[in-house]
Amino acid sequence: MTTTTASLSSREQEVLAGVKTDLLIGGEWRAASGGGTLPVEDPATGIEIARVADATSDDALAALDAAVRGQAALAELSPRQRSEILQKTSELITAHTDELAMLMTLELGKPLAESKGEVAYGASFFWWFAGEAVRFKGESRQSADGSGRTLVSRQPVGPSLFITPWNFPLAMGARKLAPAIAAGCPSIVKPAKLTPLTMLKLGELLLEAGLPPEAISILTATSASAISSPLLADRRLRKLSFTGSTEVGQKLVAAAADTLLRVSMELGGNAPLLVFDDADLDVAVEGAFQAKMRNGGEACTSANRILVQSGIAPAFIEKFTARMAAIKVGRGTEEGVGLGSMVDQDQVDKIGELVDDAVAKGAKVATGGERVGETGYFYAPTVLTDVPDDARLLKEEIFGPVAPIRIFETEEQAVAEANDTEYGLISYLFTTDLARGHRVAANLDSGMVGLNRGVISSSDAPFGGVKHSGYGREGGAEGIEEYLETKYLSMPF
Ligand code: NAP
């Protein structure tokens, strides 16, 4: 690969040199049919670190041809064999933690410790679905009129397309691939063009784990629609699972209507985080910090609005601001860095625009509020108070290290404000009153709620949203349902 590696350490160069940058089509590594490539940048330095193949529509259709063959190959495997492939994949991911984490940090910018956390989180989906692969059930019963037997069985949906975002380069694909393999579905993955390297490495590990080669394709591309359009129009594709923005998700749902494709949508969020007067201050500050700063705020689960009851507000703001101001900002590979770079110029510009808008309308900057340095795409950990009703960041996903704080008086007011958004992915609340905790959690309009916890994503639990945050669930026993069809067989006794 042609890269500018002058600013990279020898370990970083070694890890990058170990990634196959061609397309993976039905288990074979190939250059793009058009011969093109696209650059991958280190957002901490703005320097090109790799070039990956730029897939065309022809490559997409070749991947679908392979997936159809992959369906038959997977059908020949027993549930236990699929389970063993998943278990092996989990072990291989764990064994390659350092390499995967380094790739992730180089292409996304987050600190190495966070990247290692994502590697463990990604591996856990393969571990979890290794168990589910041998456990999904059918049913047999006497028909209601007594004339025969009703058998209900589960079958794989079929060839599946996964389109994933840049913010969790491993985990967003792992959440789809693992249940698909457990159910027996072949997969085509289109990772985000900003962060394709980690997924390409995962492709190698899946093959090493023994996945039938035809059952996996990974297509990196400049034009996402050059991949998705021909596939969504082809009746051989049976499933689309998308993680990304609501705007793109809506377009894909419309495009999938012609073939009545089964669709799962994991879309944007605008998470409220409520702190009641009776909360444990330290637990609330730490929880809010985790909920805000995981992945540098570049997460759909990121606390986008922090709503604090008036009695605890002064102490919360003081302690939370001190916690945010103490973060060391720098390249994710450096020791002790708590916040790396944002993913690109657009992202850092959008964060700056939202903060400037809030400040122009009257918000006060308690800490941060500006870009850091001239090289790379860094933005300071920021706390805003006195944020007015019409500030754009209360309605739009910030996707960065910015915490807007608002004060409320009553529970009713807090719940109404929390639900005043088109999104419904996740909400958080902090209280020591368990009755209040359950009552407020029931009234919050979101697919997930964290009670006295700032991070709740886990492979053993159903992740997903309501309203404009999409539909479908990833993880938990529910996660495999997205990849199974129900078949009913009727027979006389
Ligand atoms: P995005 O712009 O919607 O892109 C997501 C993926 O869709 C990328 O692979 C992108 O390809 C592709 N894409 C873009 N336009 C497309 C089109 N017209 N047709 C087909 N594919 C298209 O989102 P993002 O900026 O990468 O990610 C951030 C968003 O993801 C946020 O809104 C965040 O909340 C959401 N998210 C949701 C979850 C969840 O589980 N609910 C998890 C993580 C992130 P390119 O790379 O070429 O643009």
mmCIF file of N, CA and C in Angstrom, residues 237-358:
data_model
loop_
_atom_site.group_PDB
_atom_site.id
_atom_site.type_symbol
_atom_site.label_atom_id
_atom_site.label_comp_id
_atom_site.label_asym_id
_atom_site.label_seq_id
_atom_site.Cartn_x
_atom_site.Cartn_y
_atom_site.Cartn_z
ATOM 1 N N LEU A 237 -30.959 -10.559 -2.038
ATOM 2 C CA LEU A 237 -30.623 -10.030 -0.706
ATOM 3 C C LEU A 237 -31.876 -10.102 0.157
ATOM 4 N N ARG A 238 -31.766 -10.608 1.382
ATOM 5 C CA ARG A 238 -32.955 -10.828 2.208
ATOM 6 C C ARG A 238 -33.002 -10.001 3.482
ATOM 7 N N LYS A 239 -31.903 -9.273 3.763
ATOM 8 C CA LYS A 239 -31.877 -8.550 5.028
ATOM 9 C C LYS A 239 -30.922 -7.367 4.938
ATOM 10 N N LEU A 240 -31.344 -6.228 5.483
ATOM 11 C CA LEU A 240 -30.456 -5.077 5.624
ATOM 12 C C LEU A 240 -30.424 -4.703 7.101
ATOM 13 N N SER A 241 -29.241 -4.612 7.672
ATOM 14 C CA SER A 241 -29.119 -4.058 9.014
ATOM 15 C C SER A 241 -28.193 -2.850 8.910
ATOM 16 N N PHE A 242 -28.718 -1.705 9.308
ATOM 17 C CA PHE A 242 -27.987 -0.444 9.163
ATOM 18 C C PHE A 242 -27.770 0.201 10.521
ATOM 19 N N THR A 243 -26.561 0.672 10.780
ATOM 20 C CA THR A 243 -26.305 1.538 11.930
ATOM 21 C C THR A 243 -25.713 2.824 11.397
ATOM 22 N N GLY A 244 -26.351 3.935 11.747
ATOM 23 C CA GLY A 244 -25.852 5.218 11.263
ATOM 24 C C GLY A 244 -26.869 6.307 11.549
ATOM 25 N N SER A 245 -26.818 7.358 10.751
ATOM 26 C CA SER A 245 -27.685 8.507 11.018
ATOM 27 C C SER A 245 -29.127 8.217 10.608
ATOM 28 N N THR A 246 -30.041 8.911 11.255
ATOM 29 C CA THR A 246 -31.465 8.757 10.953
ATOM 30 C C THR A 246 -31.745 9.153 9.497
ATOM 31 N N GLU A 247 -31.089 10.210 9.051
ATOM 32 C CA GLU A 247 -31.317 10.706 7.687
ATOM 33 C C GLU A 247 -30.998 9.625 6.643
ATOM 34 N N VAL A 248 -29.836 8.982 6.773
ATOM 35 C CA VAL A 248 -29.463 7.934 5.808
ATOM 36 C C VAL A 248 -30.353 6.704 6.018
ATOM 37 N N GLY A 249 -30.662 6.389 7.268
ATOM 38 C CA GLY A 249 -31.534 5.250 7.551
ATOM 39 C C GLY A 249 -32.885 5.387 6.856
ATOM 40 N N GLN A 250 -33.438 6.589 6.893
ATOM 41 C CA GLN A 250 -34.747 6.800 6.246
ATOM 42 C C GLN A 250 -34.658 6.549 4.739
ATOM 43 N N LYS A 251 -33.559 6.997 4.143
ATOM 44 C CA LYS A 251 -33.390 6.774 2.689
ATOM 45 C C LYS A 251 -33.305 5.276 2.399
ATOM 46 N N LEU A 252 -32.585 4.553 3.253
ATOM 47 C CA LEU A 252 -32.402 3.115 3.003
ATOM 48 C C LEU A 252 -33.708 2.351 3.200
ATOM 49 N N VAL A 253 -34.511 2.759 4.177
ATOM 50 C CA VAL A 253 -35.816 2.104 4.377
ATOM 51 C C VAL A 253 -36.669 2.303 3.120
ATOM 52 N N ALA A 254 -36.642 3.524 2.568
ATOM 53 C CA ALA A 254 -37.418 3.787 1.357
ATOM 54 C C ALA A 254 -36.909 2.913 0.208
ATOM 55 N N ALA A 255 -35.581 2.804 0.086
ATOM 56 C CA ALA A 255 -35.009 2.007 -1.010
ATOM 57 C C ALA A 255 -35.304 0.521 -0.833
ATOM 58 N N ALA A 256 -35.483 0.089 0.413
ATOM 59 C CA ALA A 256 -35.723 -1.339 0.677
ATOM 60 C C ALA A 256 -37.194 -1.715 0.475
ATOM 61 N N ALA A 257 -38.032 -0.707 0.240
ATOM 62 C CA ALA A 257 -39.479 -0.988 0.151
ATOM 63 C C ALA A 257 -39.821 -1.818 -1.080
ATOM 64 N N ASP A 258 -39.135 -1.575 -2.181
ATOM 65 C CA ASP A 258 -39.468 -2.274 -3.433
ATOM 66 C C ASP A 258 -39.366 -3.786 -3.287
ATOM 67 N N THR A 259 -38.331 -4.245 -2.584
ATOM 68 C CA THR A 259 -38.153 -5.693 -2.443
ATOM 69 C C THR A 259 -38.703 -6.193 -1.102
ATOM 70 N N LEU A 260 -39.357 -5.317 -0.343
ATOM 71 C CA LEU A 260 -39.895 -5.661 0.983
ATOM 72 C C LEU A 260 -38.849 -6.396 1.830
ATOM 73 N N LEU A 261 -37.657 -5.822 1.794
ATOM 74 C CA LEU A 261 -36.531 -6.411 2.510
ATOM 75 C C LEU A 261 -36.756 -6.336 4.019
ATOM 76 N N ARG A 262 -36.322 -7.359 4.755
ATOM 77 C CA ARG A 262 -36.338 -7.239 6.221
ATOM 78 C C ARG A 262 -35.264 -6.246 6.623
ATOM 79 N N VAL A 263 -35.626 -5.312 7.509
ATOM 80 C CA VAL A 263 -34.731 -4.197 7.810
ATOM 81 C C VAL A 263 -34.604 -3.997 9.319
ATOM 82 N N SER A 264 -33.367 -3.766 9.790
ATOM 83 C CA SER A 264 -33.149 -3.314 11.171
ATOM 84 C C SER A 264 -32.449 -1.964 11.090
ATOM 85 N N MET A 265 -32.847 -1.037 11.931
ATOM 86 C CA MET A 265 -32.296 0.314 11.889
ATOM 87 C C MET A 265 -31.822 0.742 13.270
ATOM 88 N N GLU A 266 -30.519 0.928 13.419
ATOM 89 C CA GLU A 266 -29.939 1.454 14.666
ATOM 90 C C GLU A 266 -29.481 2.873 14.349
ATOM 91 N N LEU A 267 -30.296 3.855 14.742
ATOM 92 C CA LEU A 267 -30.068 5.218 14.238
ATOM 93 C C LEU A 267 -29.610 6.189 15.328
ATOM 94 N N GLY A 268 -29.766 7.457 15.071
ATOM 95 C CA GLY A 268 -29.213 8.478 15.956
ATOM 96 C C GLY A 268 -29.909 8.573 17.301
ATOM 97 N N GLY A 269 -29.327 9.353 18.204
ATOM 98 C CA GLY A 269 -29.911 9.535 19.528
ATOM 99 C C GLY A 269 -29.797 10.985 19.988
ATOM 100 N N ASN A 270 -30.505 11.285 21.055
ATOM 101 C CA ASN A 270 -30.402 12.596 21.704
ATOM 102 C C ASN A 270 -30.673 12.348 23.183
ATOM 103 N N ALA A 271 -29.760 11.564 23.801
ATOM 104 C CA ALA A 271 -30.018 11.017 25.135
ATOM 105 C C ALA A 271 -30.116 12.094 26.216
ATOM 106 N N PRO A 272 -31.206 12.066 27.002
ATOM 107 C CA PRO A 272 -31.274 12.904 28.196
ATOM 108 C C PRO A 272 -30.653 12.174 29.373
ATOM 109 N N LEU A 273 -30.047 12.921 30.279
ATOM 110 C CA LEU A 273 -29.501 12.328 31.519
ATOM 111 C C LEU A 273 -30.038 13.167 32.673
ATOM 112 N N LEU A 274 -30.832 12.535 33.543
ATOM 113 C CA LEU A 274 -31.527 13.251 34.610
ATOM 114 C C LEU A 274 -30.834 13.001 35.953
ATOM 115 N N VAL A 275 -30.559 14.074 36.668
ATOM 116 C CA VAL A 275 -29.969 13.939 38.006
ATOM 117 C C VAL A 275 -30.945 14.567 39.004
ATOM 118 N N PHE A 276 -31.488 13.727 39.889
ATOM 119 C CA PHE A 276 -32.441 14.239 40.877
ATOM 120 C C PHE A 276 -31.709 14.664 42.145
ATOM 121 N N ASP A 277 -32.372 15.533 42.936
ATOM 122 C CA ASP A 277 -31.778 16.047 44.179
ATOM 123 C C ASP A 277 -31.298 14.932 45.094
ATOM 124 N N ASP A 278 -32.029 13.781 45.074
ATOM 125 C CA ASP A 278 -31.678 12.705 46.006
ATOM 126 C C ASP A 278 -30.602 11.768 45.447
ATOM 127 N N ALA A 279 -29.988 12.124 44.315
ATOM 128 C CA ALA A 279 -28.938 11.260 43.737
ATOM 129 C C ALA A 279 -27.689 11.296 44.625
ATOM 130 N N ASP A 280 -26.915 10.208 44.560
ATOM 131 C CA ASP A 280 -25.588 10.207 45.171
ATOM 132 C C ASP A 280 -24.701 11.050 44.244
ATOM 133 N N LEU A 281 -24.174 12.137 44.776
ATOM 134 C CA LEU A 281 -23.450 13.104 43.927
ATOM 135 C C LEU A 281 -22.291 12.453 43.165
ATOM 136 N N ASP A 282 -21.481 11.658 43.873
ATOM 137 C CA ASP A 282 -20.310 11.052 43.215
ATOM 138 C C ASP A 282 -20.726 10.073 42.120
ATOM 139 N N VAL A 283 -21.768 9.290 42.427
ATOM 140 C CA VAL A 283 -22.249 8.323 41.420
ATOM 141 C C VAL A 283 -22.788 9.076 40.197
ATOM 142 N N ALA A 284 -23.520 10.162 40.436
ATOM 143 C CA ALA A 284 -24.110 10.931 39.336
ATOM 144 C C ALA A 284 -23.026 11.606 38.489
ATOM 145 N N VAL A 285 -22.020 12.170 39.143
ATOM 146 C CA VAL A 285 -20.953 12.852 38.386
ATOM 147 C C VAL A 285 -20.190 11.825 37.547
ATOM 148 N N GLU A 286 -19.836 10.705 38.146
ATOM 149 C CA GLU A 286 -19.071 9.689 37.417
ATOM 150 C C GLU A 286 -19.927 9.093 36.285
ATOM 151 N N GLY A 287 -21.211 8.836 36.589
ATOM 152 C CA GLY A 287 -22.113 8.278 35.573
ATOM 153 C C GLY A 287 -22.297 9.249 34.415
ATOM 154 N N ALA A 288 -22.475 10.523 34.727
ATOM 155 C CA ALA A 288 -22.660 11.526 33.673
ATOM 156 C C ALA A 288 -21.392 11.638 32.832
ATOM 157 N N PHE A 289 -20.255 11.571 33.507
ATOM 158 C CA PHE A 289 -18.972 11.650 32.807
ATOM 159 C C PHE A 289 -18.826 10.476 31.821
ATOM 160 N N GLN A 290 -19.139 9.265 32.304
ATOM 161 C CA GLN A 290 -19.047 8.080 31.431
ATOM 162 C C GLN A 290 -20.029 8.194 30.276
ATOM 163 N N ALA A 291 -21.258 8.585 30.600
ATOM 164 C CA ALA A 291 -22.297 8.654 29.573
ATOM 165 C C ALA A 291 -21.968 9.714 28.525
ATOM 166 N N LYS A 292 -21.309 10.780 28.953
ATOM 167 C CA LYS A 292 -20.953 11.847 28.012
ATOM 168 C C LYS A 292 -19.692 11.512 27.223
ATOM 169 N N MET A 293 -18.663 11.002 27.928
ATOM 170 C CA MET A 293 -17.332 10.965 27.332
ATOM 171 C C MET A 293 -16.917 9.629 26.738
ATOM 172 N N ARG A 294 -17.744 8.573 26.883
ATOM 173 C CA ARG A 294 -17.379 7.316 26.230
ATOM 174 C C ARG A 294 -17.215 7.608 24.743
ATOM 175 N N ASN A 295 -16.154 7.123 24.162
ATOM 176 C CA ASN A 295 -15.872 7.347 22.741
ATOM 177 C C ASN A 295 -15.742 8.844 22.414
ATOM 178 N N GLY A 296 -15.291 9.634 23.380
ATOM 179 C CA GLY A 296 -15.121 11.074 23.147
ATOM 180 C C GLY A 296 -16.426 11.788 22.832
ATOM 181 N N GLY A 297 -17.537 11.189 23.231
ATOM 182 C CA GLY A 297 -18.851 11.794 22.913
ATOM 183 C C GLY A 297 -19.348 11.393 21.535
ATOM 184 N N GLU A 298 -18.509 10.713 20.750
ATOM 185 C CA GLU A 298 -18.920 10.286 19.397
ATOM 186 C C GLU A 298 -19.659 8.946 19.505
ATOM 187 N N ALA A 299 -20.790 8.967 20.200
ATOM 188 C CA ALA A 299 -21.567 7.740 20.397
ATOM 189 C C ALA A 299 -23.044 8.080 20.351
ATOM 190 N N CYS A 300 -23.831 7.147 19.787
ATOM 191 C CA CYS A 300 -25.281 7.362 19.723
ATOM 192 C C CYS A 300 -25.879 7.372 21.124
ATOM 193 N N THR A 301 -25.168 6.755 22.075
ATOM 194 C CA THR A 301 -25.633 6.676 23.459
ATOM 195 C C THR A 301 -25.164 7.866 24.297
ATOM 196 N N SER A 302 -24.417 8.763 23.703
ATOM 197 C CA SER A 302 -23.812 9.850 24.471
ATOM 198 C C SER A 302 -24.884 10.760 25.083
ATOM 199 N N ALA A 303 -24.692 11.120 26.362
ATOM 200 C CA ALA A 303 -25.637 12.035 27.010
ATOM 201 C C ALA A 303 -25.586 13.366 26.271
ATOM 202 N N ASN A 304 -26.685 13.727 25.621
ATOM 203 C CA ASN A 304 -26.701 14.936 24.787
ATOM 204 C C ASN A 304 -27.249 16.133 25.563
ATOM 205 N N ARG A 305 -28.057 15.813 26.604
ATOM 206 C CA ARG A 305 -28.657 16.884 27.434
ATOM 207 C C ARG A 305 -28.593 16.427 28.886
ATOM 208 N N ILE A 306 -27.935 17.186 29.726
ATOM 209 C CA ILE A 306 -27.848 16.819 31.146
ATOM 210 C C ILE A 306 -28.825 17.713 31.912
ATOM 211 N N LEU A 307 -29.846 17.094 32.512
ATOM 212 C CA LEU A 307 -30.905 17.843 33.192
ATOM 213 C C LEU A 307 -30.751 17.590 34.690
ATOM 214 N N VAL A 308 -30.533 18.653 35.458
ATOM 215 C CA VAL A 308 -30.188 18.507 36.878
ATOM 216 C C VAL A 308 -31.209 19.269 37.729
ATOM 217 N N GLN A 309 -31.664 18.610 38.807
ATOM 218 C CA GLN A 309 -32.640 19.269 39.688
ATOM 219 C C GLN A 309 -31.949 20.398 40.456
ATOM 220 N N SER A 310 -32.707 21.445 40.765
ATOM 221 C CA SER A 310 -32.095 22.693 41.256
ATOM 222 C C SER A 310 -31.303 22.520 42.562
ATOM 223 N N GLY A 311 -31.773 21.618 43.459
ATOM 224 C CA GLY A 311 -31.098 21.486 44.760
ATOM 225 C C GLY A 311 -29.676 20.975 44.657
ATOM 226 N N ILE A 312 -29.451 20.033 43.741
ATOM 227 C CA ILE A 312 -28.123 19.407 43.620
ATOM 228 C C ILE A 312 -27.270 20.097 42.536
ATOM 229 N N ALA A 313 -27.926 20.988 41.773
ATOM 230 C CA ALA A 313 -27.261 21.552 40.589
ATOM 231 C C ALA A 313 -25.921 22.233 40.875
ATOM 232 N N PRO A 314 -25.819 23.142 41.880
ATOM 233 C CA PRO A 314 -24.513 23.823 42.060
ATOM 234 C C PRO A 314 -23.381 22.836 42.332
ATOM 235 N N ALA A 315 -23.635 21.853 43.224
ATOM 236 C CA ALA A 315 -22.574 20.892 43.554
ATOM 237 C C ALA A 315 -22.252 20.012 42.349
ATOM 238 N N PHE A 316 -23.296 19.590 41.610
ATOM 239 C CA PHE A 316 -23.072 18.731 40.442
ATOM 240 C C PHE A 316 -22.244 19.480 39.389
ATOM 241 N N ILE A 317 -22.639 20.701 39.108
ATOM 242 C CA ILE A 317 -21.947 21.463 38.046
ATOM 243 C C ILE A 317 -20.472 21.663 38.408
ATOM 244 N N GLU A 318 -20.219 21.986 39.665
ATOM 245 C CA GLU A 318 -18.831 22.233 40.086
ATOM 246 C C GLU A 318 -17.970 20.971 39.921
ATOM 247 N N LYS A 319 -18.509 19.858 40.408
ATOM 248 C CA LYS A 319 -17.723 18.618 40.392
ATOM 249 C C LYS A 319 -17.581 18.055 38.976
ATOM 250 N N PHE A 320 -18.665 18.109 38.220
ATOM 251 C CA PHE A 320 -18.649 17.585 36.850
ATOM 252 C C PHE A 320 -17.712 18.426 35.966
ATOM 253 N N THR A 321 -17.760 19.728 36.152
ATOM 254 C CA THR A 321 -16.894 20.616 35.349
ATOM 255 C C THR A 321 -15.421 20.339 35.668
ATOM 256 N N ALA A 322 -15.125 20.138 36.951
ATOM 257 C CA ALA A 322 -13.734 19.848 37.339
ATOM 258 C C ALA A 322 -13.273 18.538 36.692
ATOM 259 N N ARG A 323 -14.167 17.559 36.667
ATOM 260 C CA ARG A 323 -13.844 16.245 36.057
ATOM 261 C C ARG A 323 -13.554 16.406 34.558
ATOM 262 N N MET A 324 -14.374 17.206 33.887
ATOM 263 C CA MET A 324 -14.204 17.415 32.441
ATOM 264 C C MET A 324 -12.926 18.208 32.162
ATOM 265 N N ALA A 325 -12.675 19.226 32.988
ATOM 266 C CA ALA A 325 -11.516 20.106 32.740
ATOM 267 C C ALA A 325 -10.194 19.375 32.960
ATOM 268 N N ALA A 326 -10.236 18.278 33.730
ATOM 269 C CA ALA A 326 -8.988 17.566 34.067
ATOM 270 C C ALA A 326 -8.552 16.582 32.971
ATOM 271 N N ILE A 327 -9.373 16.398 31.939
ATOM 272 C CA ILE A 327 -9.028 15.391 30.927
ATOM 273 C C ILE A 327 -7.826 15.844 30.099
ATOM 274 N N LYS A 328 -6.909 14.918 29.876
ATOM 275 C CA LYS A 328 -5.768 15.226 29.002
ATOM 276 C C LYS A 328 -6.177 14.949 27.553
ATOM 277 N N VAL A 329 -5.991 15.932 26.706
ATOM 278 C CA VAL A 329 -6.353 15.794 25.290
ATOM 279 C C VAL A 329 -5.085 15.539 24.485
ATOM 280 N N GLY A 330 -5.139 14.595 23.550
ATOM 281 C CA GLY A 330 -3.955 14.354 22.728
ATOM 282 C C GLY A 330 -4.144 13.176 21.790
ATOM 283 N N ARG A 331 -3.079 12.829 21.078
ATOM 284 C CA ARG A 331 -3.157 11.698 20.152
ATOM 285 C C ARG A 331 -3.449 10.434 20.964
ATOM 286 N N GLY A 332 -4.367 9.615 20.470
ATOM 287 C CA GLY A 332 -4.843 8.465 21.233
ATOM 288 C C GLY A 332 -3.776 7.449 21.591
ATOM 289 N N THR A 333 -2.634 7.491 20.901
ATOM 290 C CA THR A 333 -1.557 6.547 21.174
ATOM 291 C C THR A 333 -0.688 6.997 22.352
ATOM 292 N N GLU A 334 -0.870 8.261 22.796
ATOM 293 C CA GLU A 334 -0.016 8.778 23.883
ATOM 294 C C GLU A 334 -0.513 8.328 25.245
ATOM 295 N N GLU A 335 0.415 8.112 26.146
ATOM 296 C CA GLU A 335 0.133 7.685 27.519
ATOM 297 C C GLU A 335 -0.726 8.737 28.240
ATOM 298 N N GLY A 336 -1.727 8.286 28.957
ATOM 299 C CA GLY A 336 -2.496 9.176 29.829
ATOM 300 C C GLY A 336 -3.537 10.040 29.141
ATOM 301 N N VAL A 337 -3.674 9.891 27.805
ATOM 302 C CA VAL A 337 -4.657 10.714 27.093
ATOM 303 C C VAL A 337 -6.069 10.189 27.369
ATOM 304 N N GLY A 338 -6.964 11.110 27.745
ATOM 305 C CA GLY A 338 -8.341 10.711 28.033
ATOM 306 C C GLY A 338 -9.286 11.058 26.900
ATOM 307 N N LEU A 339 -8.885 11.995 26.059
ATOM 308 C CA LEU A 339 -9.710 12.369 24.901
ATOM 309 C C LEU A 339 -8.812 12.512 23.677
ATOM 310 N N GLY A 340 -9.096 11.700 22.652
ATOM 311 C CA GLY A 340 -8.333 11.772 21.414
ATOM 312 C C GLY A 340 -8.972 12.766 20.460
ATOM 313 N N SER A 341 -8.614 12.632 19.170
ATOM 314 C CA SER A 341 -9.174 13.568 18.192
ATOM 315 C C SER A 341 -10.573 13.123 17.794
ATOM 316 N N MET A 342 -11.343 14.075 17.258
ATOM 317 C CA MET A 342 -12.596 13.736 16.606
ATOM 318 C C MET A 342 -12.237 13.084 15.270
ATOM 319 N N VAL A 343 -13.238 12.534 14.575
ATOM 320 C CA VAL A 343 -12.881 11.704 13.423
ATOM 321 C C VAL A 343 -12.430 12.490 12.198
ATOM 322 N N ASP A 344 -12.987 13.692 11.988
ATOM 323 C CA ASP A 344 -12.552 14.467 10.813
ATOM 324 C C ASP A 344 -12.915 15.943 10.964
ATOM 325 N N GLN A 345 -12.566 16.686 9.946
ATOM 326 C CA GLN A 345 -12.804 18.141 9.961
ATOM 327 C C GLN A 345 -14.298 18.454 10.068
ATOM 328 N N ASP A 346 -15.131 17.721 9.331
ATOM 329 C CA ASP A 346 -16.581 17.984 9.360
ATOM 330 C C ASP A 346 -17.116 17.851 10.779
ATOM 331 N N GLN A 347 -16.634 16.821 11.470
ATOM 332 C CA GLN A 347 -17.126 16.545 12.812
ATOM 333 C C GLN A 347 -16.735 17.682 13.768
ATOM 334 N N VAL A 348 -15.485 18.102 13.689
ATOM 335 C CA VAL A 348 -15.019 19.155 14.594
ATOM 336 C C VAL A 348 -15.698 20.487 14.244
ATOM 337 N N ASP A 349 -15.969 20.716 12.964
ATOM 338 C CA ASP A 349 -16.670 21.947 12.553
ATOM 339 C C ASP A 349 -18.099 21.957 13.092
ATOM 340 N N LYS A 350 -18.753 20.781 13.017
ATOM 341 C CA LYS A 350 -20.153 20.702 13.459
ATOM 342 C C LYS A 350 -20.248 20.939 14.974
ATOM 343 N N ILE A 351 -19.314 20.374 15.719
ATOM 344 C CA ILE A 351 -19.317 20.567 17.176
ATOM 345 C C ILE A 351 -19.133 22.061 17.488
ATOM 346 N N GLY A 352 -18.157 22.681 16.812
ATOM 347 C CA GLY A 352 -17.885 24.107 17.027
ATOM 348 C C GLY A 352 -19.111 24.960 16.709
ATOM 349 N N GLU A 353 -19.790 24.611 15.627
ATOM 350 C CA GLU A 353 -20.985 25.360 15.200
ATOM 351 C C GLU A 353 -22.087 25.285 16.272
ATOM 352 N N LEU A 354 -22.295 24.079 16.811
ATOM 353 C CA LEU A 354 -23.356 23.899 17.811
ATOM 354 C C LEU A 354 -23.024 24.646 19.103
ATOM 355 N N VAL A 355 -21.744 24.616 19.497
ATOM 356 C CA VAL A 355 -21.346 25.339 20.717
ATOM 357 C C VAL A 355 -21.492 26.847 20.484
ATOM 358 N N ASP A 356 -21.012 27.329 19.339
ATOM 359 C CA ASP A 356 -21.097 28.773 19.052
ATOM 360 C C ASP A 356 -22.547 29.236 19.023
ATOM 361 N N ASP A 357 -23.412 28.408 18.458
ATOM 362 C CA ASP A 357 -24.843 28.758 18.402
ATOM 363 C C ASP A 357 -25.405 28.904 19.817
ATOM 364 N N ALA A 358 -25.090 27.931 20.699
ATOM 365 C CA ALA A 358 -25.615 27.973 22.068
ATOM 366 C C ALA A 358 -25.087 29.205 22.806
#
